[in-house]
Short mmCIF file of C-alpha atoms in Angstrom, two decimals:
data_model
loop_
_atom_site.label_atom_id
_atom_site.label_comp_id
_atom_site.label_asym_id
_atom_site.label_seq_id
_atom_site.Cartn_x
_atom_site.Cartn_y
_atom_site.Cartn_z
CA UNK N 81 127.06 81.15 180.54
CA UNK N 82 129.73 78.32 181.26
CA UNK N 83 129.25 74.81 182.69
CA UNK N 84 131.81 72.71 183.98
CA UNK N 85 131.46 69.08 185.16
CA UNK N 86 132.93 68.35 188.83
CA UNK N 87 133.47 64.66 189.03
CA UNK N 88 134.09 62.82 192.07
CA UNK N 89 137.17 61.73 192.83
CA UNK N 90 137.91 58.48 194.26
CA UNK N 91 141.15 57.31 196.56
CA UNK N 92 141.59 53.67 194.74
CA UNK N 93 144.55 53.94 197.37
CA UNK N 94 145.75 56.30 199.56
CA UNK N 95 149.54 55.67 201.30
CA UNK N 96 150.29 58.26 203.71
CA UNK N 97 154.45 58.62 203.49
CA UNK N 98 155.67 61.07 206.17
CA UNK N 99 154.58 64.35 207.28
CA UNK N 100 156.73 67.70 206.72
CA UNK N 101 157.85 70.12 209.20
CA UNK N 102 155.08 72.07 208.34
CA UNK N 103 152.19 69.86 209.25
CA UNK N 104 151.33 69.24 205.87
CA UNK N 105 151.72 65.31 204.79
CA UNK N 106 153.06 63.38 202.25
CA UNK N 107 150.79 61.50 200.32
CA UNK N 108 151.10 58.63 197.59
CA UNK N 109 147.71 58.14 195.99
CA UNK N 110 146.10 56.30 193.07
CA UNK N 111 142.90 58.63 192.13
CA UNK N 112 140.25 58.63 189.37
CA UNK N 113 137.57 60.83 188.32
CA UNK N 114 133.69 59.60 187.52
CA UNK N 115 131.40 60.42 185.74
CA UNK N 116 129.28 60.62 188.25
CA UNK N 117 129.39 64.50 190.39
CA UNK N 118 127.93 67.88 190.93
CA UNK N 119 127.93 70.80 188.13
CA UNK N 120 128.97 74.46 188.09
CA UNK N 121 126.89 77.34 186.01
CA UNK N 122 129.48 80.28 185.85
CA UNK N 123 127.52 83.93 184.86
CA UNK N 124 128.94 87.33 184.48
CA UNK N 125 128.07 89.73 186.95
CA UNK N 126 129.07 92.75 188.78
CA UNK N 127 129.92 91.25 192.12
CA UNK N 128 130.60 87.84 193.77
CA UNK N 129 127.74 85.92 193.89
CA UNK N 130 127.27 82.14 194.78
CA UNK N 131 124.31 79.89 195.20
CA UNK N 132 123.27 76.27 195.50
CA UNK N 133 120.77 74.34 194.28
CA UNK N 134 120.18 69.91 193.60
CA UNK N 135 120.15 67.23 196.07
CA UNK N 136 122.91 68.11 198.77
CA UNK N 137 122.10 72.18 198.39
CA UNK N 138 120.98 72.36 202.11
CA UNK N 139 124.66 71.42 203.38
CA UNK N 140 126.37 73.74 201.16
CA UNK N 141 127.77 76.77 202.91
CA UNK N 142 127.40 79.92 201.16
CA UNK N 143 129.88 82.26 202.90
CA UNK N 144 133.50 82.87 202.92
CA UNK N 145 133.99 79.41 203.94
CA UNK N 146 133.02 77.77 200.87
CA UNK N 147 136.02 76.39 198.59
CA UNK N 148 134.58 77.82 195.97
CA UNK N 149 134.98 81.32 197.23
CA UNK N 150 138.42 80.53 198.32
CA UNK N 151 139.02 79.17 195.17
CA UNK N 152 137.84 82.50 193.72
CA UNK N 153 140.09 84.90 196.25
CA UNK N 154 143.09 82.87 195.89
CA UNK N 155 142.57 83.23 192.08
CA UNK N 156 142.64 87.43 192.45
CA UNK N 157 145.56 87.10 194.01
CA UNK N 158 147.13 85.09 191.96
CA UNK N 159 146.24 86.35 188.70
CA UNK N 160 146.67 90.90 190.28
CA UNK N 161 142.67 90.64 188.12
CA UNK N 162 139.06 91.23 190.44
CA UNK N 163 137.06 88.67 190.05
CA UNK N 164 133.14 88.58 189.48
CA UNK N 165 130.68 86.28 188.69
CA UNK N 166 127.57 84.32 189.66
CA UNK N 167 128.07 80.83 190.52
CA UNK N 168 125.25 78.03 190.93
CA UNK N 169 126.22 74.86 192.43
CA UNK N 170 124.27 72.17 191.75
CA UNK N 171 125.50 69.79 194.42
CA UNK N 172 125.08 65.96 193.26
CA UNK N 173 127.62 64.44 196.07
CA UNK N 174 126.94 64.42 200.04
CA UNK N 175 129.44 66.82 200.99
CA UNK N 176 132.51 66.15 203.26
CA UNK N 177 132.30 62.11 202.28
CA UNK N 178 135.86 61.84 201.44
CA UNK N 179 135.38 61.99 196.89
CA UNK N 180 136.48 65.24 196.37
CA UNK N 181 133.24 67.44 196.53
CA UNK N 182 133.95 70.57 197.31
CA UNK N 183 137.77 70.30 196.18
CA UNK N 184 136.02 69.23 192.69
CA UNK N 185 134.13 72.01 192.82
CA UNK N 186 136.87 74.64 193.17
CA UNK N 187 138.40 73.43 190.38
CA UNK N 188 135.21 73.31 188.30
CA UNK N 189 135.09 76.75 189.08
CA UNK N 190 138.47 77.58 188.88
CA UNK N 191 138.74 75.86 185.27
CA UNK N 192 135.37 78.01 184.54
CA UNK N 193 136.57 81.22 185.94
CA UNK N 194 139.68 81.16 183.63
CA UNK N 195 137.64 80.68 180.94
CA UNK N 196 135.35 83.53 181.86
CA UNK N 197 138.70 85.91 181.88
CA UNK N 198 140.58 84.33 179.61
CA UNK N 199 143.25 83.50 181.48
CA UNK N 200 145.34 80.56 181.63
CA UNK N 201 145.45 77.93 184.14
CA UNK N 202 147.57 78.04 187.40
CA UNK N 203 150.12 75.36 187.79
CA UNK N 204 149.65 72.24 189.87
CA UNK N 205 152.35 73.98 192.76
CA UNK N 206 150.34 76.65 193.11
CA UNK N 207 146.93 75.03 193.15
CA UNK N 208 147.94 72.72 195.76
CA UNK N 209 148.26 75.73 198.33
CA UNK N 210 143.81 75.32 198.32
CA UNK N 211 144.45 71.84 199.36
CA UNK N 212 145.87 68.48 198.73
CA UNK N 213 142.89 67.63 196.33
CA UNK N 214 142.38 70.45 194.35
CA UNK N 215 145.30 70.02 191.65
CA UNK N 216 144.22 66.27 191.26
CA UNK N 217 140.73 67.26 190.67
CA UNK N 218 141.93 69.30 187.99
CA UNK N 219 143.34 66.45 186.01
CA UNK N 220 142.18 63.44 183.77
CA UNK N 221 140.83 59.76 184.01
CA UNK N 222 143.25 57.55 186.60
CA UNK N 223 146.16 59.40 188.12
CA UNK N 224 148.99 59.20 190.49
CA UNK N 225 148.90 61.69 192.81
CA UNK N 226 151.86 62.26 195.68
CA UNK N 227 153.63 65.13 197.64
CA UNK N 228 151.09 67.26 199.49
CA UNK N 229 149.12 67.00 196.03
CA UNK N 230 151.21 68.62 193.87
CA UNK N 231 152.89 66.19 191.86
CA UNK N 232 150.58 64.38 189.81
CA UNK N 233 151.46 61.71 186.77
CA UNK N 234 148.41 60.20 184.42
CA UNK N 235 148.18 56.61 184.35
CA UNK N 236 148.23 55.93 180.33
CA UNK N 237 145.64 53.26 180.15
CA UNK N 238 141.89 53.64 182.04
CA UNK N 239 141.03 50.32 182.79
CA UNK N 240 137.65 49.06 181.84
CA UNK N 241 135.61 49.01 185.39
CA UNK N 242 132.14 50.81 186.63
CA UNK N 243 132.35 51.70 190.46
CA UNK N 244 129.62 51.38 193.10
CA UNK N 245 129.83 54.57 195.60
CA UNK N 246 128.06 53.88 199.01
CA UNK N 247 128.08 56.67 201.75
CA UNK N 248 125.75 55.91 204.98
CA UNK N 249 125.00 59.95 205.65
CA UNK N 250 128.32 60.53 208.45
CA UNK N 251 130.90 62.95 208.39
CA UNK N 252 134.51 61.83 209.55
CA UNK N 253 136.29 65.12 210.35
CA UNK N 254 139.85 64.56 208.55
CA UNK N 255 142.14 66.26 210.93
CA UNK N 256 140.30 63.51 213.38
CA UNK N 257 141.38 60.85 211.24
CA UNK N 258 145.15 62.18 209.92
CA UNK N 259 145.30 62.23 213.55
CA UNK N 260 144.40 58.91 214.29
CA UNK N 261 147.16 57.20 212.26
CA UNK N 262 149.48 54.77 214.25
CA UNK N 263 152.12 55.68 211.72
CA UNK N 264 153.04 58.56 209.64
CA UNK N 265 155.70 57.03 207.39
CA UNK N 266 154.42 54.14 205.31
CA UNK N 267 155.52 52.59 202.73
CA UNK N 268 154.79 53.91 199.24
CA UNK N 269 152.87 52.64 196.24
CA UNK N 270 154.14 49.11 194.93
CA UNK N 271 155.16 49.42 191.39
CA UNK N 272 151.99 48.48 188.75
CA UNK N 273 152.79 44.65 187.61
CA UNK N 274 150.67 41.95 185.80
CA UNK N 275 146.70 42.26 186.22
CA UNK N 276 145.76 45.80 187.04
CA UNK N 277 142.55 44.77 189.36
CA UNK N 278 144.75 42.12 191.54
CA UNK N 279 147.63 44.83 191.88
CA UNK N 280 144.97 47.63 192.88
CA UNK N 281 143.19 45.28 195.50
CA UNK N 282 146.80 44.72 196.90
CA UNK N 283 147.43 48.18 198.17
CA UNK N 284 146.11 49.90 200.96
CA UNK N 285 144.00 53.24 202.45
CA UNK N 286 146.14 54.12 205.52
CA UNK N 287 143.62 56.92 206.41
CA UNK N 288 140.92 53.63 206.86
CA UNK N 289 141.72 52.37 210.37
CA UNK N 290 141.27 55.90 212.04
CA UNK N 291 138.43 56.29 210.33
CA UNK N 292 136.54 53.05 211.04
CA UNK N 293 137.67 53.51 214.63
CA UNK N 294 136.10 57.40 214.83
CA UNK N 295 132.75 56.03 212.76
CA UNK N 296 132.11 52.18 212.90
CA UNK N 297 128.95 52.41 210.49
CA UNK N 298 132.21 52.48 207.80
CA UNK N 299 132.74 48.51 208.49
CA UNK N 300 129.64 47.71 208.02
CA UNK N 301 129.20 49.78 204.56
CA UNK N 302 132.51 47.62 204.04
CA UNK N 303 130.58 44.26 204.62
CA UNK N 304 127.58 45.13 202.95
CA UNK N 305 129.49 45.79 199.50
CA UNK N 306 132.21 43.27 199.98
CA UNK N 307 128.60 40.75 200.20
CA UNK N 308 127.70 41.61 196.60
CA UNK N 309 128.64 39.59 193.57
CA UNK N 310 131.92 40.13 191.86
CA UNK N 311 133.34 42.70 193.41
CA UNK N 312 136.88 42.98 192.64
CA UNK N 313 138.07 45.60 195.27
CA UNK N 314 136.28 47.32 198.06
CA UNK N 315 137.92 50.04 200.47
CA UNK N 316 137.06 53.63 201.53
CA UNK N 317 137.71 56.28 199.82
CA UNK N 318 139.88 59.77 201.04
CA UNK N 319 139.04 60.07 205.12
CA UNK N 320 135.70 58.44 204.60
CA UNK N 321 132.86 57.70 205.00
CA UNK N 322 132.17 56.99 201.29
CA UNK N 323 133.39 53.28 200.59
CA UNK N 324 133.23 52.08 197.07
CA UNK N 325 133.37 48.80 195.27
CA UNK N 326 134.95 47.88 191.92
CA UNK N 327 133.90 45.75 189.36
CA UNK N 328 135.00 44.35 186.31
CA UNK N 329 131.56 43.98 184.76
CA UNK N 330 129.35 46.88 184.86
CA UNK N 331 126.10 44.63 185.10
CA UNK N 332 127.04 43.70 188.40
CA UNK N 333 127.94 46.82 189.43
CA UNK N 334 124.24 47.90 188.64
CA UNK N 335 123.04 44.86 190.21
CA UNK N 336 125.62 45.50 193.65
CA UNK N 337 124.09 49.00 193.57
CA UNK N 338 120.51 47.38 194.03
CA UNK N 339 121.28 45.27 196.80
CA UNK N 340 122.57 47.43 198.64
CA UNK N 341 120.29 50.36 198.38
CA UNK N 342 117.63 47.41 199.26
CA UNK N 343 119.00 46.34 202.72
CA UNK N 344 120.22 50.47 203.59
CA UNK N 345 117.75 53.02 201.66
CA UNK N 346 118.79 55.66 204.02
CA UNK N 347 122.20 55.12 202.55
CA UNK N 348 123.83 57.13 199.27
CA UNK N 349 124.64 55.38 196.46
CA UNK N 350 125.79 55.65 193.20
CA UNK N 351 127.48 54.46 189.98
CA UNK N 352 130.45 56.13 188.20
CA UNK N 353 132.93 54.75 185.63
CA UNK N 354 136.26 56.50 184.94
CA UNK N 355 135.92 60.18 182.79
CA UNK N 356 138.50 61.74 181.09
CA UNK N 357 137.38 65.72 180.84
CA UNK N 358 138.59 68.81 179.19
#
């Protein structure tokens, strides 16, 4: 039996650069992985089986649909080898919130799967064909992430910060929202200068405009965390609707967290700091 940990992943900024001939859009993005996220149990077996269980295990598909299924076909394909197992996916993270759930999970379970066979790891290029996120979600800690996913570059040093997650139970469909944008060629990451927290707050989420327009609730998930103490950056996260908020001192964090679970307890929240993982 394996078990791999699928961490959230968090837009800290997301720069949308152009858009190719074939739809798919260029992206320059400052992502980290938390420790906070759902888990995959990988079995032997004779045929494909997947299940769901935890929190969120209602809203999980459980048919061809699911990434984790795709994950698994794509990975026949690309390895020539027939793939079986039984996977349980305990789902931590409301899906479709913009944090990387399901493209976690697929590489949870691609990571696991390859383990299971004893195969190696696909490359970043080729992962990238299951979606933008997937590659990324294969990686480490804080990372720069750009292309249509593939290229990604580790950021050397994690900074020291715990992050308050805060979804308020919509979905924001994401073609909705790429659709939304005024522009498709923006400018690109600024270059990382003097305090890491101030340069952070200074860039943007271009995919954040569309998506407060499309679901308002996001502005006022926006106000409620900006309202807590010592908060050093708040903005959403991905296509929404999950907003986060980043502090310096984890106390506050904790005590952010609080508040607003208080004034919304219909809300998600939750607390993750940055995870580095094999």
């Amino acid at each position: 039996m394996i078990h791999v940990f699928a961490p959230s992943k968090v837009n800290l900024a997301l720069h949308v650069t152009g858009q190719r001939a074939d739809g798919y859009h260029e992206l320059d993005s400052v992502v980290v992985l938390l420790d906070c996220g759902d888990q995959i149990t990988i079995e032997p077996n004779d045929t494909w089986v997947l299940c769901a269980d935890g929190p969120f295990a209602a809203q999980v598909p459980l048919d061809q649909s699911n990434l984790i299924t795709k994950a698994a076909r794509w990975l026949e394909n690309w390895s020539g080898r027939r793939i079986a197992a039984k996977i349980t996916l305990t789902k931590y993270l409301p899906p479709a919130s913009g944090i990387g759930g399901g493209s976690s999970d697929a590489a949870a379970a691609i990571k696991g799967l390859c383990q299971l066979m004893q195969m190696d790891l696909p490359p970043a290029a080729d992962l990238a064909q299951l979606g933008a996120d997937v590659p990324v979600c294969m990686g480490q800690g804080l990372m720069r992430m750009q292309g249509i996913g593939e290229r990604i570059t580790a950021y050397p040093n994690l900074p020291d910060m715990a992050v308050l997650l805060v979804n308020p139970g919509v979905h924001v469909p994401t073609p909705a929202v790429f659709r939304g944008l005024q522009s498709k060629t923006n400018p690109a990451l600024t270059d990382q200068s003097g305090d890491w927290f101030e340069w952070i707050a200074s860039q943007r989420n271009d995919l954040e405009p569309p998506a407060r327009l499309a679901e308002p609730v996001i502005d006022l998930v926006l106000e409620c965390i900006r309202a807590t103490d010592d908060v050093c950056v708040t903005r959403m996260s991905g296509s929404g609707a999950t907003c986060f908020g980043i502090y310096r001192d984890h106390a506050a964090c904790f005590a952010a967290r609080e508040h607003v679970a208080y004034a919304h307890p219909d809300w998600w929240t939750a607390i993750g700091r940055p995870i580095t993982i094999p």
